[in-house]
Amino acid sequence: MIHKFKQLGYNIVLDTESNAVHVMDDCAYDMLDLISAPMNEQMPEIFLTMLRDYPENDVRETYQDLYELYQNGSLFAPDDYQKYSDTMVKSPVKSMCLNVAHDCNLRCGYCFAQTGDFGGERCIMPPEIGKAAVDFLIKQSANRENLETDFFGGEPLMAWDTVVETVKYARSIEKQHGKRFRFTITTNGILLDDEKMKFIDAEMSNCVLSLDGRRETNDGIRKTMNGGGSYDIIVPKFQKVVEQRERAKKDYYVRATFTKNNLDFADDVIHLRELGFIQLSAEPVVTDEKQPFAITNADLPRIFSEYDRLCEYMADEKNPHFNFFHFMVDLDQGPCAIKRLRGCGCGNDYVAIEPHGDIYPCHQFVGIENWKMGNVKDGTLNADIKTYFAKTHIYSKKGCSGCWAKFYCSGGCNANSFIYEGDCRTPHTISCEMQKKRLECAIALEVNKAMKE
Amino acid sequence: MKHVVTINKANLKASAEKGGCGKCQSSCQSACKTSCTVANQKCEAER
């Protein structure tokens, strides 16, 4: 399968099953509309008529170029990956999200965790549960060496003692078990101070900082408990964190959420760069479609043009450089095809633990009773749910196997699909459309870089 | 080739043969975590 698109002035062709990306001149780009596999060595003579705007010699040469790509497996490569998906089985657990605080000190209007409590009581994970989760992960990880733990919430800095004790406990036993823990934390920054920043720099391989961009965008939805804006409290703290992490060559992301209220979100991203942040992300809100700020189908054309604007801004060397998370793609050294079949590993090699130790497939399933998989205190883990997710892949999800983006999104977010469509195996169309647009921009930026080298 | 420039190596099929070691990071694809999308991750297999 191929996908043709024009972006940044290039005619780009992605061959989905080989992952080859080609830039074509107009003649080749137009000729592809006339071709499907299998290709014959001899060009059909009717092409000369159908492509009469191009000189005959160019048409013949172009066909030979395309035929060569076809022969070397980088054009119309066949889809023979289903055999791998048919054998998918449960994997060891290697990654967990620790919801250390089901509480938050902000009251963001769009919070999927319902301002921190996930629809239940406000509570903090005791350190004993954090340590039990570490033991659980080590036990469930079998022969996996690299283990990831993300401190999440609500707001994880509200459970700081648990964060510190859990990290120290994991560090004290990782070597004896032959494991390497990689910690990350996602914070709104309100409680950040020098002591916490020092610990985060020392222990966290990535630190995700939530800020929505321009003051008016951020303060319109990320409000303090008394209804005030959070921008002025957070920005100086984040600038300090980022300065320290850049000096220490540690990863971070400043992540924004965009909603219907700021469909000009490229300006928010650019504003974050103006604040001195280089690693940036802006993600569409996940919320009930009835909310006034929810993104709907009608918003998609505006969102696409905004992604175009951001893509063009980033391609222009006169503008300050930054990385935009969703426009990053590694065309050569990305994950293997096996990994790409089922993506995130939710409920299979990735789980979320809530403050009482209950296990869910991921942080977005937390609190949905039917999806409870077990508890870290007694080490239970529902094998049926694990198997269900092990077999939830691009060949079992509706519509994915025929989509050009399948090896880039791996079928999308299972939780989104469940929340919006009521079924993990029915992708959420709006999310798919935005994902495809972001991928086009990401590939175009790589093309632009390569063509200028 | 005069009419086509190929930007990358078409190596996805080869990766299937030797893939699935599981050493790479998990890759949450939800909108609320910036660890999104599979394709921007690195293969961490020892080469």
Short mmCIF file of C-alpha atoms in Angstrom, two decimals:
data_model
loop_
_atom_site.label_atom_id
_atom_site.label_comp_id
_atom_site.label_asym_id
_atom_site.label_seq_id
_atom_site.Cartn_x
_atom_site.Cartn_y
_atom_site.Cartn_z
CA MET A 1 0.00 0.00 0.00
CA ILE A 2 1.24 3.49 -0.74
CA HIS A 3 0.23 6.87 0.62
CA LYS A 4 0.85 9.99 -1.49
CA PHE A 5 0.73 13.48 -0.11
CA LYS A 6 2.13 16.94 -0.73
CA GLN A 7 3.71 18.82 2.15
CA LEU A 8 6.34 21.56 2.36
CA GLY A 9 6.39 21.65 -1.44
CA TYR A 10 7.45 18.01 -1.84
CA ASN A 11 5.61 15.15 -3.55
CA ILE A 12 5.98 12.46 -0.89
CA VAL A 13 5.19 8.77 -1.23
CA LEU A 14 5.23 6.41 1.72
CA ASP A 15 5.30 2.72 0.98
CA THR A 16 3.58 1.44 4.09
CA GLU A 17 4.72 -2.16 4.25
CA SER A 18 8.41 -1.48 3.54
CA ASN A 19 8.43 1.87 5.38
CA ALA A 20 10.31 3.45 2.45
CA VAL A 21 9.77 7.18 1.92
CA HIS A 22 10.26 8.56 -1.57
CA VAL A 23 10.26 12.09 -2.94
CA MET A 24 9.02 12.12 -6.53
CA ASP A 25 8.89 14.61 -9.35
CA ASP A 26 5.47 15.47 -10.77
CA CYS A 27 5.63 12.86 -13.52
CA ALA A 28 6.33 9.98 -11.11
CA TYR A 29 3.82 11.29 -8.58
CA ASP A 30 1.10 11.46 -11.22
CA MET A 31 2.04 8.11 -12.75
CA LEU A 32 1.46 6.37 -9.43
CA ASP A 33 -2.24 7.11 -9.81
CA LEU A 34 -2.21 4.78 -12.81
CA ILE A 35 -0.28 1.91 -11.22
CA SER A 36 -1.10 -0.89 -8.85
CA ALA A 37 0.77 -4.06 -7.96
CA PRO A 38 1.85 -6.31 -9.58
CA MET A 39 3.85 -4.11 -11.95
CA ASN A 40 4.96 -5.36 -15.34
CA GLU A 41 8.42 -4.64 -16.63
CA GLN A 42 6.95 -3.06 -19.75
CA MET A 43 5.09 0.19 -19.31
CA PRO A 44 1.51 0.14 -20.66
CA GLU A 45 1.62 2.34 -23.77
CA ILE A 46 -1.58 4.08 -22.72
CA PHE A 47 0.47 5.89 -20.08
CA LEU A 48 1.91 8.05 -22.88
CA THR A 49 -1.59 9.30 -23.61
CA MET A 50 -2.66 9.59 -20.01
CA LEU A 51 0.50 11.49 -19.09
CA ARG A 52 0.61 13.54 -22.28
CA ASP A 53 1.67 16.66 -20.37
CA TYR A 54 5.12 15.09 -19.89
CA PRO A 55 7.72 14.34 -22.62
CA GLU A 56 7.63 10.70 -23.80
CA ASN A 57 11.20 10.07 -22.73
CA ASP A 58 10.45 11.29 -19.20
CA VAL A 59 7.41 9.04 -18.95
CA ARG A 60 9.38 5.97 -20.04
CA GLU A 61 12.27 6.76 -17.69
CA THR A 62 9.93 7.38 -14.82
CA TYR A 63 8.24 4.04 -15.29
CA GLN A 64 11.61 2.30 -15.15
CA ASP A 65 12.46 4.14 -11.93
CA LEU A 66 9.19 3.05 -10.33
CA TYR A 67 9.63 -0.49 -11.59
CA GLU A 68 13.08 -0.60 -10.01
CA LEU A 69 11.60 0.45 -6.66
CA TYR A 70 8.93 -2.21 -7.05
CA GLN A 71 11.58 -4.83 -7.78
CA ASN A 72 13.69 -3.89 -4.77
CA GLY A 73 10.71 -4.07 -2.41
CA SER A 74 10.29 -0.39 -1.65
CA LEU A 75 7.14 0.23 -3.68
CA PHE A 76 3.91 -1.77 -3.35
CA ALA A 77 5.63 -4.12 -0.91
CA PRO A 78 3.17 -6.85 0.03
CA ASP A 79 1.59 -7.01 3.48
CA ASP A 80 2.88 -10.23 4.95
CA TYR A 81 2.87 -9.21 8.62
CA GLN A 82 -0.36 -10.86 9.69
CA LYS A 83 1.47 -14.13 10.32
CA TYR A 84 3.32 -12.39 13.15
CA SER A 85 0.17 -10.93 14.67
CA ASP A 86 -1.49 -14.35 14.64
CA THR A 87 1.11 -15.62 17.06
CA MET A 88 0.89 -12.72 19.52
CA VAL A 89 0.89 -13.91 23.13
CA LYS A 90 1.14 -12.25 26.54
CA SER A 91 4.38 -10.42 27.28
CA PRO A 92 6.15 -9.79 30.57
CA VAL A 93 5.12 -6.50 32.24
CA LYS A 94 7.93 -4.00 31.83
CA SER A 95 6.31 -0.68 32.42
CA MET A 96 3.93 0.79 34.95
CA CYS A 97 2.24 4.04 35.65
CA LEU A 98 2.00 4.77 39.36
CA ASN A 99 -0.93 7.01 40.16
CA VAL A 100 0.66 8.09 43.41
CA ALA A 101 -1.86 10.85 44.03
CA HIS A 102 -5.53 10.73 43.27
CA ASP A 103 -5.66 14.35 44.14
CA CYS A 104 -4.55 17.54 42.46
CA ASN A 105 -3.80 21.12 43.41
CA LEU A 106 -5.13 22.51 40.13
CA ARG A 107 -8.66 22.39 38.78
CA CYS A 108 -8.16 22.04 35.04
CA GLY A 109 -11.43 22.07 33.16
CA TYR A 110 -10.51 19.21 30.82
CA CYS A 111 -8.92 16.80 33.31
CA PHE A 112 -9.71 13.20 32.34
CA ALA A 113 -8.91 12.27 35.95
CA GLN A 114 -11.81 14.49 37.01
CA THR A 115 -9.48 17.03 38.66
CA GLY A 116 -7.41 14.28 40.16
CA ASP A 117 -9.72 11.88 41.95
CA PHE A 118 -10.55 9.65 38.95
CA GLY A 119 -14.18 9.71 40.03
CA GLY A 120 -13.45 8.29 43.49
CA GLU A 121 -12.13 9.59 46.79
CA ARG A 122 -9.13 11.90 46.91
CA CYS A 123 -6.19 9.90 48.25
CA ILE A 124 -2.44 9.45 48.23
CA MET A 125 -0.62 6.18 47.57
CA PRO A 126 1.19 5.05 50.74
CA PRO A 127 4.91 4.24 50.27
CA GLU A 128 4.20 0.57 51.05
CA ILE A 129 2.03 0.34 47.94
CA GLY A 130 4.74 1.99 45.84
CA LYS A 131 7.24 -0.57 47.09
CA ALA A 132 4.79 -3.44 46.54
CA ALA A 133 4.36 -2.15 42.98
CA VAL A 134 8.13 -2.28 42.47
CA ASP A 135 8.18 -5.88 43.70
CA PHE A 136 5.23 -6.67 41.45
CA LEU A 137 6.96 -5.20 38.41
CA ILE A 138 10.21 -7.05 39.08
CA LYS A 139 8.32 -10.32 39.46
CA GLN A 140 6.13 -9.81 36.40
CA SER A 141 8.95 -8.60 34.17
CA ALA A 142 10.50 -12.07 33.75
CA ASN A 143 13.63 -11.60 31.64
CA ARG A 144 13.04 -7.95 30.70
CA GLU A 145 15.90 -5.81 32.01
CA ASN A 146 14.73 -2.27 31.29
CA LEU A 147 11.79 -1.37 33.50
CA GLU A 148 9.90 1.90 33.38
CA THR A 149 7.91 3.58 36.10
CA ASP A 150 6.06 6.83 35.55
CA PHE A 151 4.91 8.83 38.54
CA PHE A 152 1.57 10.22 37.57
CA GLY A 153 -1.65 11.36 39.14
CA GLY A 154 -3.49 13.56 39.81
CA GLU A 155 -0.43 15.52 40.81
CA PRO A 156 2.45 13.25 41.87
CA LEU A 157 4.33 15.94 43.81
CA MET A 158 1.46 15.78 46.35
CA ALA A 159 2.74 12.28 47.15
CA TRP A 160 6.40 13.23 47.32
CA ASP A 161 7.32 10.88 50.19
CA THR A 162 5.92 7.97 48.19
CA VAL A 163 7.85 9.05 45.09
CA VAL A 164 11.14 9.26 47.00
CA GLU A 165 10.68 6.05 48.95
CA THR A 166 9.59 4.09 45.87
CA VAL A 167 12.60 5.28 43.86
CA LYS A 168 15.03 4.53 46.69
CA TYR A 169 13.54 1.09 47.21
CA ALA A 170 13.76 0.24 43.49
CA ARG A 171 17.35 1.47 43.32
CA SER A 172 18.26 -0.63 46.36
CA ILE A 173 17.15 -3.89 44.75
CA GLU A 174 17.41 -3.39 40.97
CA LYS A 175 20.94 -4.75 40.62
CA GLN A 176 20.33 -7.92 42.58
CA HIS A 177 17.45 -8.68 40.23
CA GLY A 178 19.35 -7.74 37.07
CA LYS A 179 17.01 -4.83 36.27
CA ARG A 180 17.42 -1.18 35.33
CA PHE A 181 14.63 1.16 36.43
CA ARG A 182 13.90 4.20 34.31
CA PHE A 183 11.74 6.70 36.18
CA THR A 184 9.70 9.51 34.74
CA ILE A 185 7.36 12.02 36.32
CA THR A 186 4.55 14.17 34.96
CA THR A 187 3.84 17.30 36.99
CA ASN A 188 1.89 20.53 36.93
CA GLY A 189 4.80 22.20 38.74
CA ILE A 190 2.87 23.89 41.56
CA LEU A 191 4.84 22.15 44.33
CA LEU A 192 8.23 22.15 42.61
CA ASP A 193 11.05 23.42 44.82
CA ASP A 194 14.85 23.12 44.81
CA GLU A 195 14.90 19.89 46.80
CA LYS A 196 12.41 18.15 44.52
CA MET A 197 14.12 19.47 41.38
CA LYS A 198 17.43 18.07 42.61
CA PHE A 199 15.91 14.64 43.22
CA ILE A 200 14.11 14.66 39.88
CA ASP A 201 17.32 15.58 38.07
CA ALA A 202 19.20 12.79 39.79
CA GLU A 203 16.62 10.05 39.37
CA MET A 204 14.17 10.76 36.57
CA SER A 205 15.14 10.01 32.99
CA ASN A 206 12.31 12.18 31.76
CA CYS A 207 10.25 14.91 33.33
CA VAL A 208 7.03 16.01 31.70
CA LEU A 209 5.88 19.52 32.57
CA SER A 210 2.30 20.55 31.92
CA LEU A 211 1.70 24.07 30.60
CA ASP A 212 -0.73 24.99 27.85
CA GLY A 213 1.13 27.84 26.14
CA ARG A 214 0.11 31.48 26.16
CA ARG A 215 -1.05 32.95 29.46
CA GLU A 216 -4.63 33.38 28.25
CA THR A 217 -4.78 29.84 26.89
CA ASN A 218 -3.30 28.30 30.02
CA ASP A 219 -5.20 30.35 32.56
CA GLY A 220 -8.48 29.89 30.73
CA ILE A 221 -8.52 26.22 31.68
CA ARG A 222 -5.63 25.37 34.04
CA LYS A 223 -6.95 27.09 37.12
CA THR A 224 -5.86 27.08 40.73
CA MET A 225 -8.24 25.84 43.41
CA ASN A 226 -9.51 29.38 44.00
CA GLY A 227 -10.15 29.89 40.30
CA GLY A 228 -7.06 31.96 39.50
CA GLY A 229 -4.59 31.37 36.69
CA SER A 230 -1.60 29.05 37.12
CA TYR A 231 0.71 30.48 34.44
CA ASP A 232 2.59 32.95 36.64
CA ILE A 233 3.15 30.36 39.36
CA ILE A 234 4.41 27.67 37.03
CA VAL A 235 6.44 29.31 34.27
CA PRO A 236 9.40 30.47 36.41
CA LYS A 237 9.63 27.04 38.03
CA PHE A 238 9.59 25.24 34.70
CA GLN A 239 12.22 27.57 33.29
CA LYS A 240 14.47 26.65 36.20
CA VAL A 241 13.80 22.91 35.81
CA VAL A 242 14.49 23.03 32.09
CA GLU A 243 17.70 25.01 32.51
CA GLN A 244 18.96 22.40 34.98
CA ARG A 245 17.91 19.45 32.85
CA GLU A 246 19.46 20.86 29.70
CA ARG A 247 22.70 21.40 31.62
CA ALA A 248 22.54 17.81 32.87
CA LYS A 249 21.58 16.57 29.37
CA LYS A 250 18.42 14.98 30.74
CA ASP A 251 15.16 14.68 28.84
CA TYR A 252 12.10 16.76 29.52
CA TYR A 253 8.96 17.80 27.69
CA VAL A 254 6.83 20.82 28.21
CA ARG A 255 3.46 19.53 27.19
CA ALA A 256 0.38 21.50 26.32
CA THR A 257 -3.16 20.33 25.81
CA PHE A 258 -5.16 22.08 23.14
CA THR A 259 -8.94 22.28 23.00
CA LYS A 260 -11.59 23.87 20.83
CA ASN A 261 -10.79 27.08 22.76
CA ASN A 262 -7.31 27.38 21.20
CA LEU A 263 -7.42 25.91 17.73
CA ASP A 264 -4.62 28.37 16.95
CA PHE A 265 -2.43 26.15 19.12
CA ALA A 266 0.65 26.66 16.92
CA ASP A 267 0.91 30.05 18.60
CA ASP A 268 0.92 28.32 21.97
CA VAL A 269 3.73 26.04 20.85
CA ILE A 270 5.70 29.00 19.52
CA HIS A 271 5.07 30.83 22.79
CA LEU A 272 6.53 27.89 24.74
CA ARG A 273 9.64 28.17 22.58
CA GLU A 274 9.79 31.89 23.31
CA LEU A 275 9.82 31.01 27.01
CA GLY A 276 13.02 29.07 26.36
CA PHE A 277 11.66 25.54 26.15
CA ILE A 278 13.00 23.34 23.34
CA GLN A 279 11.28 19.96 23.85
CA LEU A 280 7.62 20.62 23.23
CA SER A 281 4.38 18.78 22.83
CA ALA A 282 0.79 19.86 22.26
CA GLU A 283 -1.84 17.21 22.42
CA PRO A 284 -5.54 17.27 21.60
CA VAL A 285 -7.83 17.14 24.62
CA VAL A 286 -9.46 13.82 25.52
CA THR A 287 -12.87 14.60 26.92
CA ASP A 288 -16.59 13.99 26.67
CA GLU A 289 -17.79 15.17 23.27
CA LYS A 290 -20.56 17.13 25.01
CA GLN A 291 -18.04 19.44 26.70
CA PRO A 292 -17.95 22.88 25.06
CA PHE A 293 -14.17 22.64 24.59
CA ALA A 294 -14.24 19.12 23.06
CA ILE A 295 -12.72 18.67 19.62
CA THR A 296 -15.24 17.49 17.06
CA ASN A 297 -15.17 16.49 13.39
CA ALA A 298 -16.04 20.04 12.42
CA ASP A 299 -12.76 21.26 13.96
CA LEU A 300 -10.55 18.96 11.90
CA PRO A 301 -9.93 21.25 8.87
CA ARG A 302 -8.85 24.05 11.21
CA ILE A 303 -6.61 21.67 13.18
CA PHE A 304 -5.02 20.34 9.98
CA SER A 305 -4.21 23.84 8.78
CA GLU A 306 -2.72 24.59 12.18
CA TYR A 307 -0.48 21.51 11.95
CA ASP A 308 0.53 22.73 8.46
CA ARG A 309 1.38 26.14 9.89
CA LEU A 310 3.49 24.61 12.64
CA CYS A 311 5.22 22.31 10.16
CA GLU A 312 6.09 25.24 7.89
CA TYR A 313 7.31 27.27 10.86
CA MET A 314 9.62 24.45 11.93
CA ALA A 315 10.94 23.88 8.41
CA ASP A 316 11.95 27.54 8.11
CA GLU A 317 15.55 27.75 9.28
CA LYS A 318 15.11 31.41 10.17
CA ASN A 319 12.89 30.41 13.08
CA PRO A 320 14.27 29.23 16.41
CA HIS A 321 14.76 25.47 16.58
CA PHE A 322 12.66 23.21 18.78
CA ASN A 323 11.45 19.62 18.80
CA PHE A 324 7.75 19.04 18.56
CA PHE A 325 6.98 15.62 19.97
CA HIS A 326 4.31 14.66 17.44
CA PHE A 327 6.39 15.66 14.46
CA MET A 328 9.24 13.37 15.47
CA VAL A 329 9.71 10.20 13.50
CA ASP A 330 12.72 7.98 13.02
CA LEU A 331 12.54 6.66 9.48
CA ASP A 332 15.62 4.46 9.77
CA GLN A 333 16.09 3.22 13.32
CA GLY A 334 12.54 3.10 14.62
CA PRO A 335 10.97 0.16 16.40
CA CYS A 336 10.81 -3.24 14.72
CA ALA A 337 7.69 -4.37 12.89
CA ILE A 338 6.74 -6.69 15.77
CA LYS A 339 6.61 -3.77 18.19
CA ARG A 340 4.56 -1.78 15.70
CA LEU A 341 1.83 -4.40 15.49
CA ARG A 342 0.34 -3.51 18.86
CA GLY A 343 1.95 -0.32 20.01
CA CYS A 344 1.63 0.81 23.57
CA GLY A 345 1.35 -2.52 25.32
CA CYS A 346 -1.49 -1.30 27.49
CA GLY A 347 -2.83 -4.13 29.69
CA ASN A 348 -0.10 -6.42 28.46
CA ASP A 349 3.41 -5.07 29.05
CA TYR A 350 2.19 -1.79 30.55
CA VAL A 351 -0.18 -1.36 33.49
CA ALA A 352 -1.32 1.41 35.83
CA ILE A 353 -1.49 1.12 39.61
CA GLU A 354 -3.87 3.31 41.61
CA PRO A 355 -3.25 4.44 45.23
CA HIS A 356 -4.73 1.30 46.85
CA GLY A 357 -2.63 -0.96 44.64
CA ASP A 358 -5.36 -1.93 42.20
CA ILE A 359 -4.04 -2.69 38.72
CA TYR A 360 -5.64 -1.39 35.52
CA PRO A 361 -4.59 -1.77 31.85
CA CYS A 362 -3.47 1.89 31.76
CA HIS A 363 -3.98 5.19 33.54
CA GLN A 364 -7.03 5.99 31.44
CA PHE A 365 -8.84 2.82 32.55
CA VAL A 366 -8.30 3.57 36.25
CA GLY A 367 -11.57 3.49 38.16
CA ILE A 368 -13.50 1.49 35.55
CA GLU A 369 -14.36 -1.55 37.65
CA ASN A 370 -14.69 -4.02 34.77
CA TRP A 371 -11.11 -3.38 33.76
CA LYS A 372 -9.55 -4.00 37.17
CA MET A 373 -6.84 -6.60 36.64
CA GLY A 374 -5.69 -7.34 40.19
CA ASN A 375 -3.78 -5.79 43.08
CA VAL A 376 -0.06 -5.46 43.77
CA LYS A 377 -0.48 -6.45 47.43
CA ASP A 378 -1.53 -10.00 46.63
CA GLY A 379 0.18 -10.13 43.23
CA THR A 380 -2.99 -11.04 41.31
CA LEU A 381 -3.15 -10.22 37.61
CA ASN A 382 -6.08 -11.12 35.38
CA ALA A 383 -4.66 -13.31 32.61
CA ASP A 384 -7.77 -13.02 30.44
CA ILE A 385 -7.53 -9.22 30.23
CA LYS A 386 -3.79 -9.52 29.54
CA THR A 387 -4.44 -11.98 26.71
CA TYR A 388 -7.17 -9.72 25.30
CA PHE A 389 -4.70 -6.85 25.02
CA ALA A 390 -1.94 -9.12 23.73
CA LYS A 391 -4.23 -9.93 20.84
CA THR A 392 -5.39 -6.35 20.29
CA HIS A 393 -3.26 -5.28 17.35
CA ILE A 394 -3.53 -3.71 13.92
CA TYR A 395 -4.90 -6.89 12.39
CA SER A 396 -7.63 -7.27 15.02
CA LYS A 397 -8.70 -3.61 15.13
CA LYS A 398 -11.41 -2.43 12.81
CA GLY A 399 -10.07 -0.72 9.72
CA CYS A 400 -6.40 -0.64 10.74
CA SER A 401 -4.98 -3.25 8.37
CA GLY A 402 -6.11 -1.17 5.38
CA CYS A 403 -4.72 2.11 6.73
CA TRP A 404 -1.44 3.56 5.52
CA ALA A 405 -0.54 4.83 9.00
CA LYS A 406 -0.81 1.45 10.74
CA PHE A 407 2.92 0.96 11.38
CA TYR A 408 3.26 4.46 12.84
CA CYS A 409 0.32 4.59 15.24
CA SER A 410 0.00 0.83 15.80
CA GLY A 411 -3.73 1.10 16.06
CA GLY A 412 -3.85 4.13 18.33
CA CYS A 413 -4.83 4.46 21.96
CA ASN A 414 -6.91 1.54 23.26
CA ALA A 415 -8.34 3.67 26.06
CA ASN A 416 -9.45 6.38 23.62
CA SER A 417 -11.13 3.73 21.51
CA PHE A 418 -12.89 2.30 24.55
CA ILE A 419 -13.94 5.66 25.95
CA TYR A 420 -15.25 7.06 22.66
CA GLU A 421 -16.27 3.95 20.73
CA GLY A 422 -17.00 1.51 23.58
CA ASP A 423 -14.53 -0.99 22.14
CA CYS A 424 -10.73 -1.11 22.34
CA ARG A 425 -10.65 -2.58 18.85
CA THR A 426 -12.64 0.19 17.19
CA PRO A 427 -10.32 3.15 16.64
CA HIS A 428 -11.61 6.63 17.41
CA THR A 429 -11.93 8.31 14.03
CA ILE A 430 -11.10 11.87 15.08
CA SER A 431 -7.94 10.68 16.82
CA CYS A 432 -6.99 8.71 13.69
CA GLU A 433 -7.44 11.71 11.42
CA MET A 434 -5.29 13.95 13.60
CA GLN A 435 -2.67 11.25 13.94
CA LYS A 436 -2.45 10.83 10.16
CA LYS A 437 -2.05 14.57 9.65
CA ARG A 438 0.72 14.73 12.27
CA LEU A 439 2.49 11.83 10.58
CA GLU A 440 2.41 13.59 7.22
CA CYS A 441 4.00 16.63 8.83
CA ALA A 442 6.56 14.48 10.65
CA ILE A 443 7.57 12.66 7.48
CA ALA A 444 7.69 15.93 5.51
CA LEU A 445 10.07 17.47 8.05
CA GLU A 446 12.38 14.46 7.73
CA VAL A 447 12.17 14.75 3.95
CA ASN A 448 12.98 18.44 4.15
CA LYS A 449 16.01 17.74 6.33
CA ALA A 450 17.27 15.00 4.01
CA MET A 451 16.76 17.03 0.83
CA LYS A 452 18.73 19.95 2.23
CA GLU A 453 21.68 17.79 3.29
CA MET B 1 17.24 7.52 -10.62
CA LYS B 2 16.20 10.83 -12.09
CA HIS B 3 12.63 11.00 -10.98
CA VAL B 4 12.68 9.60 -7.45
CA VAL B 5 14.79 10.22 -4.36
CA THR B 6 14.44 7.59 -1.63
CA ILE B 7 14.94 9.13 1.79
CA ASN B 8 15.46 6.08 3.97
CA LYS B 9 16.28 2.41 3.95
CA ALA B 10 13.24 0.22 3.45
CA ASN B 11 13.99 -2.07 6.36
CA LEU B 12 10.70 -2.84 8.04
CA LYS B 13 10.46 -6.37 6.69
CA ALA B 14 13.94 -7.25 7.89
CA SER B 15 13.09 -5.86 11.32
CA ALA B 16 10.19 -8.31 11.60
CA GLU B 17 12.50 -11.29 11.23
CA LYS B 18 14.73 -10.28 14.13
CA GLY B 19 12.28 -8.17 16.12
CA GLY B 20 10.20 -8.49 19.24
CA CYS B 21 13.00 -8.59 21.83
CA GLY B 22 11.06 -6.21 24.07
CA LYS B 23 14.03 -4.14 25.21
CA CYS B 24 12.49 -0.91 23.98
CA GLN B 25 10.39 1.54 25.97
CA SER B 26 6.68 1.13 26.26
CA SER B 27 4.96 3.71 24.17
CA CYS B 28 1.76 5.06 25.58
CA GLN B 29 -0.40 6.43 22.80
CA SER B 30 -2.91 8.36 24.81
CA ALA B 31 -3.18 12.06 24.43
CA CYS B 32 -2.41 12.79 28.05
CA LYS B 33 1.10 11.39 28.14
CA THR B 34 3.95 12.68 26.11
CA SER B 35 5.28 9.30 25.27
CA CYS B 36 2.97 9.10 22.35
CA THR B 37 3.30 7.26 19.06
CA VAL B 38 5.39 4.24 18.38
CA ALA B 39 7.36 5.43 15.42
CA ASN B 40 9.36 8.12 17.18
CA GLN B 41 10.89 5.59 19.52
CA LYS B 42 14.26 3.98 19.17
CA CYS B 43 15.02 0.33 18.83
CA GLU B 44 17.03 -0.59 21.94
CA ALA B 45 18.14 -4.05 20.90
CA GLU B 46 21.84 -4.64 21.36
CA ARG B 47 23.40 -4.67 17.94
#
